[in-house]
CSV table of C-alpha atoms in Angstrom, one decimal:
chain,number,residue,atom,x,y,z
A,1356,MET,CA,-59.1,56.7,182.9
A,1357,ASP,CA,-55.6,56.3,184.3
A,1358,LYS,CA,-54.1,59.3,186.0
A,1359,GLN,CA,-50.5,60.3,185.4
A,1360,VAL,CA,-48.4,59.5,188.5
A,1361,ALA,CA,-45.8,62.1,189.4
A,1362,PRO,CA,-42.4,60.7,190.0
A,1363,SER,CA,-41.0,60.8,193.5
A,1364,PRO,CA,-38.2,63.4,194.2
A,1365,GLY,CA,-35.5,60.8,194.0
A,1366,GLN,CA,-36.8,58.9,191.1
A,1367,ILE,CA,-34.8,59.1,187.8
A,1368,LEU,CA,-36.9,59.4,184.7
A,1369,PRO,CA,-35.9,57.7,181.4
A,1370,ALA,CA,-34.2,60.1,179.0
A,1371,ARG,CA,-37.3,60.0,176.6
A,1372,ALA,CA,-39.7,61.0,179.4
A,1373,LYS,CA,-37.3,63.8,180.7
A,1374,ALA,CA,-36.9,65.1,177.1
A,1375,GLY,CA,-40.7,65.1,176.7
A,1376,GLN,CA,-41.0,67.2,179.9
A,1377,CYS,CA,-38.5,69.7,178.6
A,1378,ALA,CA,-40.0,69.8,175.1
A,1379,ARG,CA,-43.5,70.6,176.5
A,1380,ALA,CA,-42.0,73.4,178.7
A,1381,ALA,CA,-40.1,74.7,175.7
A,1382,ALA,CA,-43.3,74.8,173.7
A,1383,VAL,CA,-45.1,76.8,176.4
A,1384,GLY,CA,-42.1,79.2,176.7
A,1385,THR,CA,-41.9,79.7,172.9
A,1386,ALA,CA,-45.6,80.4,172.7
A,1387,LEU,CA,-45.5,83.0,175.5
A,1388,GLY,CA,-42.4,84.7,174.1
A,1389,LEU,CA,-43.9,85.0,170.6
A,1390,ALA,CA,-47.1,86.3,172.0
A,1391,VAL,CA,-45.2,89.1,173.9
A,1392,THR,CA,-43.2,89.8,170.7
A,1393,VAL,CA,-46.3,90.2,168.6
A,1394,PHE,CA,-47.7,92.5,171.2
A,1395,ALA,CA,-44.5,94.5,171.3
A,1396,LEU,CA,-44.6,95.0,167.5
A,1397,THR,CA,-48.0,96.7,167.8
A,1398,LEU,CA,-46.6,99.4,170.2
A,1399,ARG,CA,-45.6,102.8,169.0
A,1400,ASN,CA,-42.0,103.2,170.2
A,1401,GLU,CA,-42.3,107.0,170.6
A,1402,GLU,CA,-44.7,106.7,173.5
A,1403,LEU,CA,-43.2,106.3,176.9
A,1404,GLU,CA,-46.2,104.4,178.0
A,1405,ALA,CA,-45.2,101.6,175.6
A,1406,LEU,CA,-42.5,100.5,178.1
A,1407,GLY,CA,-45.1,100.1,180.8
A,1408,GLU,CA,-47.5,98.2,178.5
A,1409,LEU,CA,-44.7,95.9,177.4
A,1410,ALA,CA,-43.7,95.3,181.1
A,1411,ALA,CA,-47.4,94.5,181.8
A,1412,ALA,CA,-47.4,92.0,178.9
A,1413,VAL,CA,-44.3,90.3,180.1
A,1414,PHE,CA,-45.7,90.0,183.7
A,1415,ALA,CA,-49.0,88.6,182.3
A,1416,ALA,CA,-47.1,86.0,180.2
A,1417,TRP,CA,-45.1,85.0,183.3
A,1418,ALA,CA,-48.3,84.7,185.4
A,1419,LEU,CA,-49.9,82.5,182.7
A,1420,SER,CA,-46.9,80.2,182.5
A,1421,TRP,CA,-47.8,78.2,185.6
A,1422,PRO,CA,-51.3,77.2,184.5
A,1423,LEU,CA,-50.0,76.5,180.9
A,1424,LEU,CA,-47.2,74.4,182.2
A,1425,ARG,CA,-49.6,72.4,184.3
A,1426,ILE,CA,-52.0,71.9,181.3
A,1427,ALA,CA,-48.9,70.8,179.3
A,1428,ARG,CA,-48.3,68.1,182.0
A,1429,VAL,CA,-44.9,69.5,183.0
A,1430,GLN,CA,-44.0,68.2,186.5
A,1431,ARG,CA,-43.5,70.9,189.2
A,1432,PRO,CA,-44.9,73.7,187.0
A,1433,TRP,CA,-44.6,76.2,189.8
A,1434,LEU,CA,-40.8,75.7,190.1
A,1435,THR,CA,-40.3,75.7,186.4
A,1436,ALA,CA,-42.3,79.0,186.2
A,1437,LEU,CA,-40.1,80.5,189.0
A,1438,LEU,CA,-36.8,79.4,187.5
A,1439,ALA,CA,-37.6,80.3,183.9
A,1440,PRO,CA,-37.1,84.1,184.2
A,1441,VAL,CA,-33.6,83.5,185.6
A,1442,ALA,CA,-32.8,81.3,182.6
A,1443,LEU,CA,-34.3,83.8,180.2
A,1444,VAL,CA,-32.1,86.6,181.5
A,1445,ALA,CA,-29.0,84.4,181.3
A,1446,LEU,CA,-29.8,83.2,177.7
A,1447,THR,CA,-30.6,86.7,176.6
A,1448,ARG,CA,-27.2,87.9,177.9
A,1449,GLY,CA,-25.6,85.0,176.0
A,1450,LEU,CA,-27.4,85.9,172.8
A,1451,ALA,CA,-26.4,89.5,173.2
A,1452,MET,CA,-22.8,88.4,172.5
A,1453,LEU,CA,-24.0,87.9,168.9
A,1454,ASP,CA,-25.1,91.6,168.5
A,1455,PRO,CA,-21.9,92.7,166.6
A,1456,TYR,CA,-22.7,90.2,163.9
A,1457,THR,CA,-26.4,91.1,163.3
A,1458,ALA,CA,-25.6,94.0,161.0
A,1459,ALA,CA,-25.0,91.5,158.2
A,1460,LEU,CA,-28.6,90.2,158.4
A,1461,GLY,CA,-30.0,93.3,156.7
A,1462,GLN,CA,-33.6,92.8,155.8
A,1463,TRP,CA,-33.7,89.5,157.7
A,1464,LEU,CA,-33.0,91.2,161.1
A,1465,GLN,CA,-36.6,91.3,162.2
A,1466,ALA,CA,-37.2,87.7,161.3
A,1467,ALA,CA,-33.9,86.8,163.1
A,1468,THR,CA,-35.1,88.7,166.2
A,1469,VAL,CA,-38.4,86.7,166.3
A,1470,PHE,CA,-36.4,83.5,165.9
A,1471,ALA,CA,-34.0,84.6,168.7
A,1472,VAL,CA,-37.0,85.2,171.0
A,1473,ALA,CA,-38.3,81.7,170.3
A,1474,VAL,CA,-34.9,80.2,171.0
A,1475,VAL,CA,-34.4,82.1,174.2
A,1476,THR,CA,-37.9,81.6,175.7
A,1477,GLY,CA,-38.1,78.0,174.5
A,1478,GLY,CA,-34.6,77.2,175.8
A,1479,GLY,CA,-35.1,79.1,179.0
A,1480,TYR,CA,-38.3,77.1,179.9
A,1481,ALA,CA,-36.7,73.9,178.8
A,1482,ALA,CA,-33.7,74.5,181.1
A,1483,ALA,CA,-35.9,75.5,184.0
A,1484,ALA,CA,-38.0,72.3,183.5
A,1485,PHE,CA,-34.8,70.2,183.5
A,1486,VAL,CA,-33.3,71.8,186.6
A,1487,GLY,CA,-36.5,72.3,188.5
A,1488,GLY,CA,-38.5,69.3,187.5
A,1489,PRO,CA,-38.1,65.7,188.8
A,1490,GLY,CA,-36.3,62.9,187.1
A,1491,ALA,CA,-32.8,64.3,186.3
A,1492,ARG,CA,-29.6,63.2,188.1
A,1493,PRO,CA,-28.2,65.8,190.5
A,1494,HIS,CA,-24.9,66.3,188.7
A,1495,TRP,CA,-26.7,67.0,185.4
A,1496,ARG,CA,-28.9,69.6,187.1
A,1497,VAL,CA,-25.8,71.3,188.3
A,1498,ILE,CA,-24.1,71.2,184.9
A,1499,VAL,CA,-27.1,72.6,183.1
A,1500,ALA,CA,-27.7,75.3,185.7
A,1501,THR,CA,-24.1,76.3,185.7
A,1502,ALA,CA,-23.9,76.4,181.9
A,1503,VAL,CA,-26.9,78.7,181.6
A,1504,LEU,CA,-25.9,81.0,184.5
A,1505,ALA,CA,-22.3,81.3,183.2
A,1506,MET,CA,-23.6,83.3,180.2
A,1507,ILE,CA,-24.2,86.3,182.5
A,1508,PRO,CA,-20.5,86.8,183.6
A,1509,ALA,CA,-19.4,85.7,180.1
A,1510,GLN,CA,-21.4,88.5,178.5
A,1511,LEU,CA,-20.1,91.0,181.0
A,1512,VAL,CA,-16.5,90.1,179.9
A,1513,VAL,CA,-17.0,89.5,176.2
A,1514,THR,CA,-19.2,92.5,175.4
A,1515,PRO,CA,-16.5,95.2,176.3
A,1516,ILE,CA,-13.9,93.3,174.3
A,1517,GLN,CA,-16.3,93.1,171.3
A,1518,ARG,CA,-17.2,96.8,171.6
A,1519,ALA,CA,-13.5,97.8,171.7
A,1520,ALA,CA,-12.7,95.6,168.7
A,1521,HIS,CA,-15.7,97.0,166.8
A,1522,GLU,CA,-14.7,100.6,167.6
A,1523,ALA,CA,-11.2,99.9,166.5
A,1524,ASP,CA,-12.4,98.3,163.2
A,1525,GLU,CA,-14.7,101.3,162.6
A,1526,ALA,CA,-12.0,103.8,163.3
A,1527,ALA,CA,-9.6,102.0,160.9
A,1528,GLY,CA,-12.3,101.9,158.2
A,1529,LYS,CA,-13.0,105.6,158.6
A,1530,ALA,CA,-9.3,106.4,158.5
A,1531,ALA,CA,-8.9,104.4,155.3
A,1532,GLN,CA,-11.9,106.3,153.8
A,1533,LEU,CA,-10.5,109.6,154.9
A,1534,ALA,CA,-7.1,108.8,153.4
A,1535,ALA,CA,-8.7,107.8,150.1
A,1536,TYR,CA,-10.9,111.0,149.9
A,1537,PRO,CA,-10.0,112.4,146.5
A,1538,HIS,CA,-10.6,116.1,147.3
A,1539,PRO,CA,-9.0,118.7,149.6
A,1540,LEU,CA,-10.3,118.7,153.1
A,1541,PHE,CA,-11.2,122.0,154.9
A,1542,ALA,CA,-11.7,122.5,158.6
A,1543,PRO,CA,-12.1,125.7,160.7
A,1544,LYS,CA,-9.9,126.9,163.5
A,1545,LEU,CA,-12.5,127.2,166.3
A,1546,PRO,CA,-11.2,127.3,169.9
A,1547,GLY,CA,-13.6,125.8,172.4
A,1548,TYR,CA,-14.9,123.1,170.1
A,1549,THR,CA,-13.8,119.6,169.3
A,1550,ILE,CA,-14.6,117.2,166.5
A,1551,THR,CA,-17.0,114.5,167.8
A,1552,GLU,CA,-17.4,112.4,164.6
A,1553,TYR,CA,-16.8,112.5,160.9
A,1554,HIS,CA,-18.2,110.7,158.0
A,1555,VAL,CA,-16.9,110.1,154.4
A,1556,GLU,CA,-19.4,109.0,151.8
A,1557,ASP,CA,-18.1,106.6,149.3
A,1558,PRO,CA,-16.9,107.3,146.6
A,1559,GLY,CA,-15.7,110.4,148.3
A,1560,SER,CA,-18.1,113.1,147.1
A,1561,PHE,CA,-19.3,114.0,150.6
A,1562,PHE,CA,-17.4,114.7,153.8
A,1563,ALA,CA,-19.0,115.8,157.1
A,1564,PHE,CA,-18.0,116.3,160.7
A,1565,TRP,CA,-19.5,117.7,163.8
A,1566,LEU,CA,-18.1,120.2,166.2
A,1567,ARG,CA,-19.1,120.1,169.9
A,1568,PRO,CA,-18.5,122.7,172.5
A,1569,THR,CA,-15.9,121.3,174.9
A,1570,SER,CA,-18.0,122.6,177.8
A,1571,THR,CA,-20.9,120.2,176.9
A,1572,PRO,CA,-21.1,116.4,177.4
A,1573,GLN,CA,-20.5,114.0,174.5
A,1574,GLN,CA,-23.6,113.5,172.3
A,1575,ALA,CA,-24.5,111.7,169.1
A,1576,ALA,CA,-23.4,113.2,165.8
A,1577,GLY,CA,-25.8,115.9,164.7
A,1578,ALA,CA,-27.4,116.3,168.1
A,1579,SER,CA,-27.7,119.7,169.7
A,1580,PRO,CA,-25.7,121.7,170.5
A,1581,ASN,CA,-23.3,120.9,167.7
A,1582,ILE,CA,-22.0,122.6,164.6
A,1583,ALA,CA,-22.4,120.5,161.5
A,1584,VAL,CA,-19.8,121.0,158.7
A,1585,PHE,CA,-20.6,119.4,155.3
A,1586,GLN,CA,-18.4,119.5,152.3
A,1587,THR,CA,-20.1,118.7,149.0
A,1588,PRO,CA,-19.6,119.3,145.3
A,1589,ALA,CA,-20.9,122.7,144.1
A,1590,PRO,CA,-24.0,122.2,142.1
A,1591,ALA,CA,-24.3,123.7,138.6
A,1592,ARG,CA,-26.9,126.3,139.7
A,1593,PHE,CA,-25.0,127.5,142.7
A,1594,ASN,CA,-24.6,131.2,141.9
A,1595,PRO,CA,-24.4,133.3,145.1
A,1596,PRO,CA,-25.7,135.6,146.2
A,1597,ALA,CA,-28.6,135.3,143.8
A,1598,ASP,CA,-29.0,131.5,144.3
A,1599,CYS,CA,-27.3,129.5,147.1
A,1600,THR,CA,-29.4,126.3,146.4
A,1601,LEU,CA,-27.8,123.1,147.6
A,1602,PRO,CA,-29.4,119.6,147.4
A,1603,ASP,CA,-29.6,119.1,151.2
A,1604,LEU,CA,-31.1,122.5,152.2
A,1605,GLY,CA,-34.6,121.2,152.0
A,1606,ASN,CA,-35.6,123.4,149.0
A,1607,ASN,CA,-38.1,121.2,147.1
A,1608,THR,CA,-39.0,123.8,144.5
A,1609,ASN,CA,-37.0,125.4,141.7
A,1610,ALA,CA,-37.1,128.7,143.4
A,1611,ALA,CA,-33.8,130.4,144.0
A,1612,VAL,CA,-32.4,130.5,147.6
A,1613,PRO,CA,-30.9,134.0,148.1
A,1614,CYS,CA,-27.9,134.5,150.4
A,1615,ALA,CA,-25.9,137.5,151.6
A,1616,ALA,CA,-22.2,138.0,151.3
A,1617,ALA,CA,-20.4,137.5,154.7
A,1618,GLY,CA,-16.8,137.7,153.4
A,1619,PRO,CA,-14.6,136.7,150.5
A,1620,GLY,CA,-16.1,133.5,149.1
A,1621,ILE,CA,-18.5,133.2,152.1
A,1622,TRP,CA,-22.3,133.7,152.3
A,1623,ARG,CA,-25.0,133.5,154.9
A,1624,VAL,CA,-28.5,131.9,154.3
A,1625,ALA,CA,-30.9,133.7,156.5
A,1626,LYS,CA,-33.7,131.1,156.8
A,1627,PRO,CA,-32.6,127.7,155.6
A,1628,ALA,CA,-35.5,125.5,154.5
A,1629,ASN,CA,-33.9,122.5,156.2
A,1630,GLY,CA,-34.8,123.9,159.7
A,1631,TRP,CA,-31.4,125.0,160.8
A,1632,VAL,CA,-31.2,128.1,162.9
A,1633,SER,CA,-28.6,129.7,160.6
A,1634,LEU,CA,-26.2,128.6,157.9
A,1635,TYR,CA,-23.0,129.8,156.4
A,1636,LEU,CA,-21.6,128.7,153.0
A,1637,ALA,CA,-18.0,128.9,151.9
A,1638,ARG,CA,-16.7,128.0,148.4
A,1639,ARG,CA,-13.3,126.4,147.9
A,1640,GLY,CA,-12.6,125.5,144.3
A,1641,ASP,CA,-15.4,123.2,143.1
A,1642,ARG,CA,-16.4,122.4,146.7
A,1643,VAL,CA,-19.0,124.1,149.0
A,1644,ILE,CA,-18.6,123.8,152.7
A,1645,GLU,CA,-21.8,124.2,154.7
A,1646,ILE,CA,-21.5,125.3,158.3
A,1647,GLY,CA,-24.7,125.3,160.3
A,1648,THR,CA,-26.5,124.4,163.5
A,1649,GLY,CA,-30.0,123.4,164.6
A,1650,SER,CA,-29.4,124.7,168.1
A,1651,ALA,CA,-30.1,128.3,169.3
A,1652,ALA,CA,-27.5,127.6,172.0
A,1653,ILE,CA,-24.7,127.9,169.4
A,1654,PRO,CA,-23.8,131.6,168.9
A,1655,GLU,CA,-24.0,132.7,165.3
A,1656,SER,CA,-20.6,134.4,165.8
A,1657,ASP,CA,-19.1,130.9,166.2
A,1658,LEU,CA,-20.5,129.9,162.8
A,1659,ALA,CA,-19.2,133.0,161.2
A,1660,ARG,CA,-15.7,132.4,162.8
A,1661,ALA,CA,-15.8,128.8,161.5
A,1662,ALA,CA,-16.6,130.0,158.0
A,1663,THR,CA,-13.8,132.6,158.0
A,1664,THR,CA,-11.1,130.3,159.4
A,1665,LEU,CA,-11.4,127.4,157.1
A,1666,ARG,CA,-8.1,126.0,156.2
A,1667,ARG,CA,-7.0,123.1,154.0
A,1668,GLN,CA,-6.1,120.0,156.2
A,1669,MET,CA,-4.3,116.8,155.5
A,1670,PRO,CA,-6.4,113.7,156.1
A,1671,ALA,CA,-4.3,112.7,159.1
A,1672,ASP,CA,-5.1,116.1,160.7
A,1673,ALA,CA,-8.8,116.3,159.9
């Protein structure tokens, strides 16, 4: 049986032979990438140990790459295995520039993620085989290596620009929704708090915003210690103080939810079924404004003050 003879360092391989080298390396990289992806899908994300298990799987895949590349008859498998992680990082950074456009994928997002893993791992190992393996002209090695590595600084420049554009588009969309909101808007006068985020539900039946103490760092909407303010249509059975039932209070039965008067048109629900620490309700026309928190760090006096200082706001001021 004839043995395959490795080309000398200066020997230039025909294009077909070099393409075969890269294709076999890509097949190995794709197989390893998909194997790690399948393993990652079996992990429970809520466990911190999952990160360590995933890191171990990635390291195991990288350790297996050298013998698999050798079995696949990729020349200089050790160098390809060493260069592949660098190419993978660069290609992953390059693919990250497509993140702002993935929201449109919807139900196909998971399948697209698997496809992206295959592209990145396959492309990374192919690029590593081209640059690290024998048979390519020096200038082409430099071109391929530069093109791959250039994705790292490109992503560092492009991502902030994309993020700023996305935030501007999101702010403009919310401002348009707010301007089109067909009902009066009510907001409290509460010193020491600032609005962190607001949300308008199309077609305008629901309006919400979150108040964060200015002394605490910025957090996601709804995260503690925030005050949530929800404005919703008053349901037909809303009849305080005998029954303060609202759809989002977590009351899954037909039992009445009693409340106590806390001021003109203001009521307090002692033990909300939705898990909030305390909750105040204020009625303005056909709207009910819920003011509550899930954090014991928020003084109830602040909730009461917010409920008693509600004032009608123009959309531009909300």
